[in-house]
Coordinates of C-alpha atoms and ligand atoms in Angstrom, one line a residue:
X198 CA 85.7 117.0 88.4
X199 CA 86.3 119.3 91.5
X200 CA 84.3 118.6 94.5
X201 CA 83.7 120.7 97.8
X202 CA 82.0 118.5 100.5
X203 CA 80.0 120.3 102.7
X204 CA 79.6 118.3 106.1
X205 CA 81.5 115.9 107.7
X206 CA 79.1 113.3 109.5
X207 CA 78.9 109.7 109.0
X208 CA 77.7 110.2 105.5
X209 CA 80.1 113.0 104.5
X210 CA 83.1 111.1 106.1
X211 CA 82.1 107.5 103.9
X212 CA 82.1 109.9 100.6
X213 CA 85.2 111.3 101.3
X214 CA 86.4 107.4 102.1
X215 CA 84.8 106.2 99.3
X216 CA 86.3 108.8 96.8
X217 CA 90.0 108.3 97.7
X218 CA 89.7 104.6 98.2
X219 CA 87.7 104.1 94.7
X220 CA 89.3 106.9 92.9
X221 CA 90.9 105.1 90.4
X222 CA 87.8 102.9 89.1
X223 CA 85.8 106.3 89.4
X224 CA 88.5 107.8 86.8
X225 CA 87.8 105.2 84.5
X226 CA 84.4 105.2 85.2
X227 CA 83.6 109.0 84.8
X228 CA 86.2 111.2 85.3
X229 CA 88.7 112.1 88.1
X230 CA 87.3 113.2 90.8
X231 CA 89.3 115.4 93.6
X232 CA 87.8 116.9 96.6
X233 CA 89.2 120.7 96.8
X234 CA 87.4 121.9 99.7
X235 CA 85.6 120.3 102.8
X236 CA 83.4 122.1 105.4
X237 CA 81.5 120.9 108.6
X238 CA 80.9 122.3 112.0
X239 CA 83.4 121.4 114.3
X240 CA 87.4 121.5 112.8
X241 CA 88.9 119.6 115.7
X242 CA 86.3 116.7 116.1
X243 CA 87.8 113.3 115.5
X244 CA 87.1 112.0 112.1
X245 CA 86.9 108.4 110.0
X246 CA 88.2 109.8 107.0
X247 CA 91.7 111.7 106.1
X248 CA 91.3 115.4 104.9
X249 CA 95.2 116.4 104.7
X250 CA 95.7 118.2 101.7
X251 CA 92.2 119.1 101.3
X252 CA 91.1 122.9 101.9
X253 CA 89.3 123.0 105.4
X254 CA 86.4 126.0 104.8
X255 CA 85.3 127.8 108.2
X256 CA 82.3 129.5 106.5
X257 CA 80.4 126.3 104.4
X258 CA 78.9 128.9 102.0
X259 CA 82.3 130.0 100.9
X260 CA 82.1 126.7 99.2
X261 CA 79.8 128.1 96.3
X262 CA 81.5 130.8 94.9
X263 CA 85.1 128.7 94.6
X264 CA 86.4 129.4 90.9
X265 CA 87.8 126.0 91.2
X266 CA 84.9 124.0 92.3
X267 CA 82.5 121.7 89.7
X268 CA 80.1 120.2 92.3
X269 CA 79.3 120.9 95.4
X270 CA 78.2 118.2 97.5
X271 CA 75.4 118.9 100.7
X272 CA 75.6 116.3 103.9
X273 CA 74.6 118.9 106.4
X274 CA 71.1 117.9 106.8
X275 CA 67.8 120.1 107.2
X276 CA 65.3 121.0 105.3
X277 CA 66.2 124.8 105.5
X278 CA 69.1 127.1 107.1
X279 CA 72.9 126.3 105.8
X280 CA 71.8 123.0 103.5
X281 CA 68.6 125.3 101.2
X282 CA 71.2 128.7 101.3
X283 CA 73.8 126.4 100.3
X284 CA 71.8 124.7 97.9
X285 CA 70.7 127.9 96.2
X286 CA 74.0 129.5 95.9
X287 CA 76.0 126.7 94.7
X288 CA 73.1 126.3 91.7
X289 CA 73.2 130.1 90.7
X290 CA 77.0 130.0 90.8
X291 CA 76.6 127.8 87.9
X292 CA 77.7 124.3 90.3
X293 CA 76.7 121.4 90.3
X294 CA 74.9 120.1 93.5
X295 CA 74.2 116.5 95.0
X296 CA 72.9 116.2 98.2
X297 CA 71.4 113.4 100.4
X298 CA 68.9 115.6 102.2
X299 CA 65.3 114.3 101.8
X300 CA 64.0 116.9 103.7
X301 CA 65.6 119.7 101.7
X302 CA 64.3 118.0 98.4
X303 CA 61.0 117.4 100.2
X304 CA 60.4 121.3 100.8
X305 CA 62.5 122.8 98.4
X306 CA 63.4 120.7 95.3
X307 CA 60.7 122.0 93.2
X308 CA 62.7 125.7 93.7
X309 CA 65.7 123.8 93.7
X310 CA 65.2 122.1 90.5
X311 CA 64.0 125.1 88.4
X312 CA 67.1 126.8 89.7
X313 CA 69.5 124.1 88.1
X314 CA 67.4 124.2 84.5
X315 CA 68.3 128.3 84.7
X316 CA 71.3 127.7 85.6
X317 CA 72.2 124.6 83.3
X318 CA 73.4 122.6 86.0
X319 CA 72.5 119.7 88.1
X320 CA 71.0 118.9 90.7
X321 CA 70.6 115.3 91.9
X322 CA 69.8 113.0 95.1
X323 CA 69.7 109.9 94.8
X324 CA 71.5 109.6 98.2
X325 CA 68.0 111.4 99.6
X326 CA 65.8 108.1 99.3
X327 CA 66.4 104.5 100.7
X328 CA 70.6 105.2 101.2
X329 CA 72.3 103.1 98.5
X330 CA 70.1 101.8 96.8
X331 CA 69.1 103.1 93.5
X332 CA 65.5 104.0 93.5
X333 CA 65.6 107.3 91.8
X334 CA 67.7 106.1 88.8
X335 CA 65.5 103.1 88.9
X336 CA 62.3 105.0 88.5
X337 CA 63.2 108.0 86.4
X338 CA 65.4 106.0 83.9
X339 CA 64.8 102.2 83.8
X340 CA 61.0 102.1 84.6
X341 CA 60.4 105.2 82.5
X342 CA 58.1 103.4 79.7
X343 CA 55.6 102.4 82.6
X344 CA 52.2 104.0 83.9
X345 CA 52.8 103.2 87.9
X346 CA 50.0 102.5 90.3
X347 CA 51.5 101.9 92.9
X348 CA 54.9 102.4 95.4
X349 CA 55.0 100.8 98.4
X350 CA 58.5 100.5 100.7
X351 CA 60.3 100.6 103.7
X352 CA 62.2 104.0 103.4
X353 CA 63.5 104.2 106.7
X354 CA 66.3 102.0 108.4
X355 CA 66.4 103.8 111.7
X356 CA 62.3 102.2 112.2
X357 CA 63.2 99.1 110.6
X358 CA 66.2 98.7 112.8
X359 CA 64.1 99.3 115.6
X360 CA 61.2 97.1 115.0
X361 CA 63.7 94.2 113.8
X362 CA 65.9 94.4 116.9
X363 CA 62.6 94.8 119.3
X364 CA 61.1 91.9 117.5
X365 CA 64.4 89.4 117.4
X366 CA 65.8 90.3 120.6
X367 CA 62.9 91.7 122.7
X368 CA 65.1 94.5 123.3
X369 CA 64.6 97.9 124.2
X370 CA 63.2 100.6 122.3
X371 CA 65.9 103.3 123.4
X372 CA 68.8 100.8 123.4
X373 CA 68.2 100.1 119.7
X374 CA 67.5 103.4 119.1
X375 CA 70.7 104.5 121.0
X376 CA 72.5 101.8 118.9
X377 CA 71.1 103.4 115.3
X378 CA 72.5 106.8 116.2
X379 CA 75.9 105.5 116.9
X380 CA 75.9 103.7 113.1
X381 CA 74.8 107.2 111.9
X382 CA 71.7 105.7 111.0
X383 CA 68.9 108.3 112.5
X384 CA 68.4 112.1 111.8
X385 CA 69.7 114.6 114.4
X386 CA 66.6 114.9 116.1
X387 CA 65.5 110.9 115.8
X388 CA 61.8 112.0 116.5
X389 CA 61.8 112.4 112.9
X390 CA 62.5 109.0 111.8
X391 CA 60.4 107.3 114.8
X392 CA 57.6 109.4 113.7
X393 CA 57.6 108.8 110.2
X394 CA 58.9 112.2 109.2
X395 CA 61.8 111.1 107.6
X396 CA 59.5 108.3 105.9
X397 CA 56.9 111.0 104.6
X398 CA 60.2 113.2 103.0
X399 CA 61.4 110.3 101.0
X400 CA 58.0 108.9 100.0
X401 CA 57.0 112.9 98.6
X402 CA 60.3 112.6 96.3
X403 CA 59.5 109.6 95.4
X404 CA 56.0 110.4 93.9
X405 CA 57.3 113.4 92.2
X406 CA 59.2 111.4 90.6
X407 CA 56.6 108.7 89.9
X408 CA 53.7 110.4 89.6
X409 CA 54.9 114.1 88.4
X410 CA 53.5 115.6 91.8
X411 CA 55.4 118.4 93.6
X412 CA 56.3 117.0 97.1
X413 CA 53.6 117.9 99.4
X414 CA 54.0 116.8 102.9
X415 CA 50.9 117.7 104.0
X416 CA 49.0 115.8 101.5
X417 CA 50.5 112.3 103.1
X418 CA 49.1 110.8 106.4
X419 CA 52.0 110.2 108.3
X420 CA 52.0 108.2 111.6
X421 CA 55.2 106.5 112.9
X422 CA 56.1 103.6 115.1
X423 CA 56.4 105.6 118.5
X424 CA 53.1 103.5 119.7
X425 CA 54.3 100.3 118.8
X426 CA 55.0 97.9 121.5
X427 CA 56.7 94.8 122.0
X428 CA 53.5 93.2 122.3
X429 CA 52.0 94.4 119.4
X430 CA 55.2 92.9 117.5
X431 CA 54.3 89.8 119.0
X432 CA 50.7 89.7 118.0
X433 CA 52.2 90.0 114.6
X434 CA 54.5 87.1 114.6
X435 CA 51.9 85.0 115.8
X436 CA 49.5 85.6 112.6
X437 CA 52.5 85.1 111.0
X438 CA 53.4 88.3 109.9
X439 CA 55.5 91.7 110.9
X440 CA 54.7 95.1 111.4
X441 CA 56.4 97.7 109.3
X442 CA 56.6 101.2 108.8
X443 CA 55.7 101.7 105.2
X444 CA 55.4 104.6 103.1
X445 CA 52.6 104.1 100.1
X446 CA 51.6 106.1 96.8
X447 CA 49.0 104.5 95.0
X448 CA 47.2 106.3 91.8
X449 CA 43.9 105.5 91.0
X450 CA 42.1 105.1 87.4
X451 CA 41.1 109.1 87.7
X452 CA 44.8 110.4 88.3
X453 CA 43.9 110.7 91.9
X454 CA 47.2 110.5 94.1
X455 CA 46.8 109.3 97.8
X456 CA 49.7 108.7 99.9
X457 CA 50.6 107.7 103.4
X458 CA 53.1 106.6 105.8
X459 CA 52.2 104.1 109.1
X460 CA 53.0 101.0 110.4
X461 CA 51.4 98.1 108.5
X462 CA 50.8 94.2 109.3
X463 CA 52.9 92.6 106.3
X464 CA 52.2 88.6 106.3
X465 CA 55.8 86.7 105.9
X466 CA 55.0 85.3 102.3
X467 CA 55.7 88.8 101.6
X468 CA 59.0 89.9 100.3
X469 CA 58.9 93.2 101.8
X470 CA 58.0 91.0 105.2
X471 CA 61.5 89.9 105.2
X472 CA 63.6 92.5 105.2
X473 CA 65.3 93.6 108.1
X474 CA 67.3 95.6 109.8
X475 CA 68.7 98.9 108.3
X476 CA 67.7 97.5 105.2
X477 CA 65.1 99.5 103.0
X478 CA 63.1 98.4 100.0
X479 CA 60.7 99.8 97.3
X480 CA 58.3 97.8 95.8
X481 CA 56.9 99.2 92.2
X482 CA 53.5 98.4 90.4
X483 CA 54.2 99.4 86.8
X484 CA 51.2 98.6 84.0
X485 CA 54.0 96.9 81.3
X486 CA 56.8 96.1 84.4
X487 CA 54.6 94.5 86.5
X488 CA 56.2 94.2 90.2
X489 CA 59.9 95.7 90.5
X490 CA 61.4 95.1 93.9
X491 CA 64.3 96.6 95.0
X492 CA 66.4 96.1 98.4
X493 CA 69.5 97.2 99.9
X494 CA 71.2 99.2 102.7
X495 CA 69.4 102.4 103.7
X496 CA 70.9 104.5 105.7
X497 CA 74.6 105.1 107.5
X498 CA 77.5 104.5 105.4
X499 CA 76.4 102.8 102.2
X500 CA 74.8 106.2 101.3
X501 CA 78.0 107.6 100.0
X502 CA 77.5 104.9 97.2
X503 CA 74.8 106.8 95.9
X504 CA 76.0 110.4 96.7
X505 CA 79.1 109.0 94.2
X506 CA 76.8 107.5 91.7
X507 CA 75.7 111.2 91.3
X508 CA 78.7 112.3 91.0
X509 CA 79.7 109.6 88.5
X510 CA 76.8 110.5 86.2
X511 CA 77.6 114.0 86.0
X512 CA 81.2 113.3 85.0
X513 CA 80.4 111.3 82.6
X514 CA 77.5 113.9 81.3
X515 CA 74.6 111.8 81.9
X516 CA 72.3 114.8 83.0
X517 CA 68.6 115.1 83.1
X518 CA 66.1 116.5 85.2
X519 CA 65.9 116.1 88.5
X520 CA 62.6 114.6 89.3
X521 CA 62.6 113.4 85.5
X522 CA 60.8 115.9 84.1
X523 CA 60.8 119.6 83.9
X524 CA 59.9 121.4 87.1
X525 CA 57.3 123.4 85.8
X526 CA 55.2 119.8 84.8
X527 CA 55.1 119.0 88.8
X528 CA 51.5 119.7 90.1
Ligands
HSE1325 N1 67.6 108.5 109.2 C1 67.5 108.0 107.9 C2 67.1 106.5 108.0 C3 68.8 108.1 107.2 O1 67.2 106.0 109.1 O2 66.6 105.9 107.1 C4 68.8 107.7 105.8 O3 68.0 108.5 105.0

């Protein structure tokens, strides 16, 4: 398989890390996988990963129409501009696309996904919700006999960071915060994590999948953690419990989806009570399951692990669509 990788961040450089380090298991596993082409903004910027012998692209769109690219792989970020034209010529050049941009997915992945079952190609993201860990595949393939009532999960691990560190060390909101960027752990513009943005993206894709609904931000209350002190945290511990931002779908017995994202008082018998730090988890209500938890690293580096689980699937022709069912099924 012949991959362009379009962006260079944290994300982008782990892929391209993980690719060459891993590429003999991923041979076995899938196919061979070799990185043709790379593109990000800023050639001469000092990077944790090794492009020699790797096409360097000045114009990132140039990356769709390649004759000798398979998949093209998106880690620029944004919900519109460079990631959605990208996006949208790589798909009707007959590529493949995997991307870890929730909010790309969030606005545009119903488009998106119509455009890959034209085009016969795929488009996946598993890299677009809660980092490395496998909640898509989870819900779309290995809790697909269940009716689910419920979601319920920490999807961000900028906020959890934050509220962790401010609760363990009484530190600083814009230290930690300050601290999450240099990981690669928060957006560009950080307001969007903090104010449960980035939460409300990932919880939308998430009931599309679930629930078959197309991602509609404005049907989910979002409020982040921008109003939560230090004291508040405290008041927490002390009724033995911790605050955390959580993003919930819930469907009633009518078919009637609600779904919101704010920070929630989660007592410490609790599961989802206990985890910390970058760490995200997704907590799943199916009627023959029962309750499926799921935990792991969610954001920063460990999201290459899923952008090359993607990749892995397609190589070895494990295709399917996106959100689990056709597009035109979301409502
Ligand atoms: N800013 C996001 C987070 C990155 O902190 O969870 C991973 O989606």
């Amino acid at each position: 398989m012949r991959i362009a990788l379009a962006g260079l961040g944290h994300v982008g450089a782990a892929t391209l890390r993980l690719l060459q380090a891993n590429a003999e298991l991923l041979a076995e596993r899938g196919q061979m996988m070799k990185v043709v082409a790379v593109s990000a903004r800023d050639k001469g910027k000092k990077r944790d990963c090794d492009v020699s012998g790797i096409d360097w692209v000045d114009d990132v769109l140039d990356l769709a129409k390649r004759d000798d690219v398979d998949i093209v792989v998106e880690v620029v970020g944004g919900a519109s501009g460079i990631a959605l034209e990208l996006a949208r010529a790589a798909l009707k050049n007959g590529k493949h696309f995997v991307t870890a941009n929730k909010a790309l997915i969030a606005a545009h992945g119903v488009e998106l996904a119509q455009m890959a079952e034209t085009h016969k190609v795929q488009l996946s993201f598993e890299a677009s919700v809660c980092g490395a860990v496998p909640v898509l595949k989870m819900l779309r393939e290995g809790l697909a006999a269940n009716r689910i009532s419920s979601i319920r999960g920490i999807l961000n691990g900028t906020c959890n960071y934050i509220l962790t560190r401010m609760e363990s060390e009484g530190a600083d909101f814009a230290t930690i915060l300050a601290d999450a960027q240099k990981l690669g752990y928060a957006e560009a513009d950080p307001s969007d994590d903090i104010d449960g943005i980035d939460t409300a993206n990932k919880l939308a894709i998430l009931a599309a999948v679930v629930f078959g609904r197309a991602p509609d931000l404005g049907a989910i209350f979002v409020e982040g953690i921008r109003a939560i002190t230090l004291q508040d945290l405290r008041a927490a511990s002390a009724k033995g419990g911790r605050i955390k931002l959580l993003g919930i779908a819930t469907r009633n017995e009518a078919g009637e989806v609600t779904q919101r994202v704010q920070p929630v008082f989660v007592p410490l018998t609790e599961a989802v009570a206990n985890v910390g730090g970058v760490f995200n988890a997704l907590e799943i209500s199916g009627d023959f399951s029962g309750e499926t938890l799921i935990q792991g690293r969610g954001a920063g580096d460990p999201t290459a692990s899923a952008i090359v689980a993607d990749l892995v699937d397609i190589a070895r022709g494990n295709r399917g669509y996106a959100f689990g069912v056709p597009a035109e099924k979301l409502v």
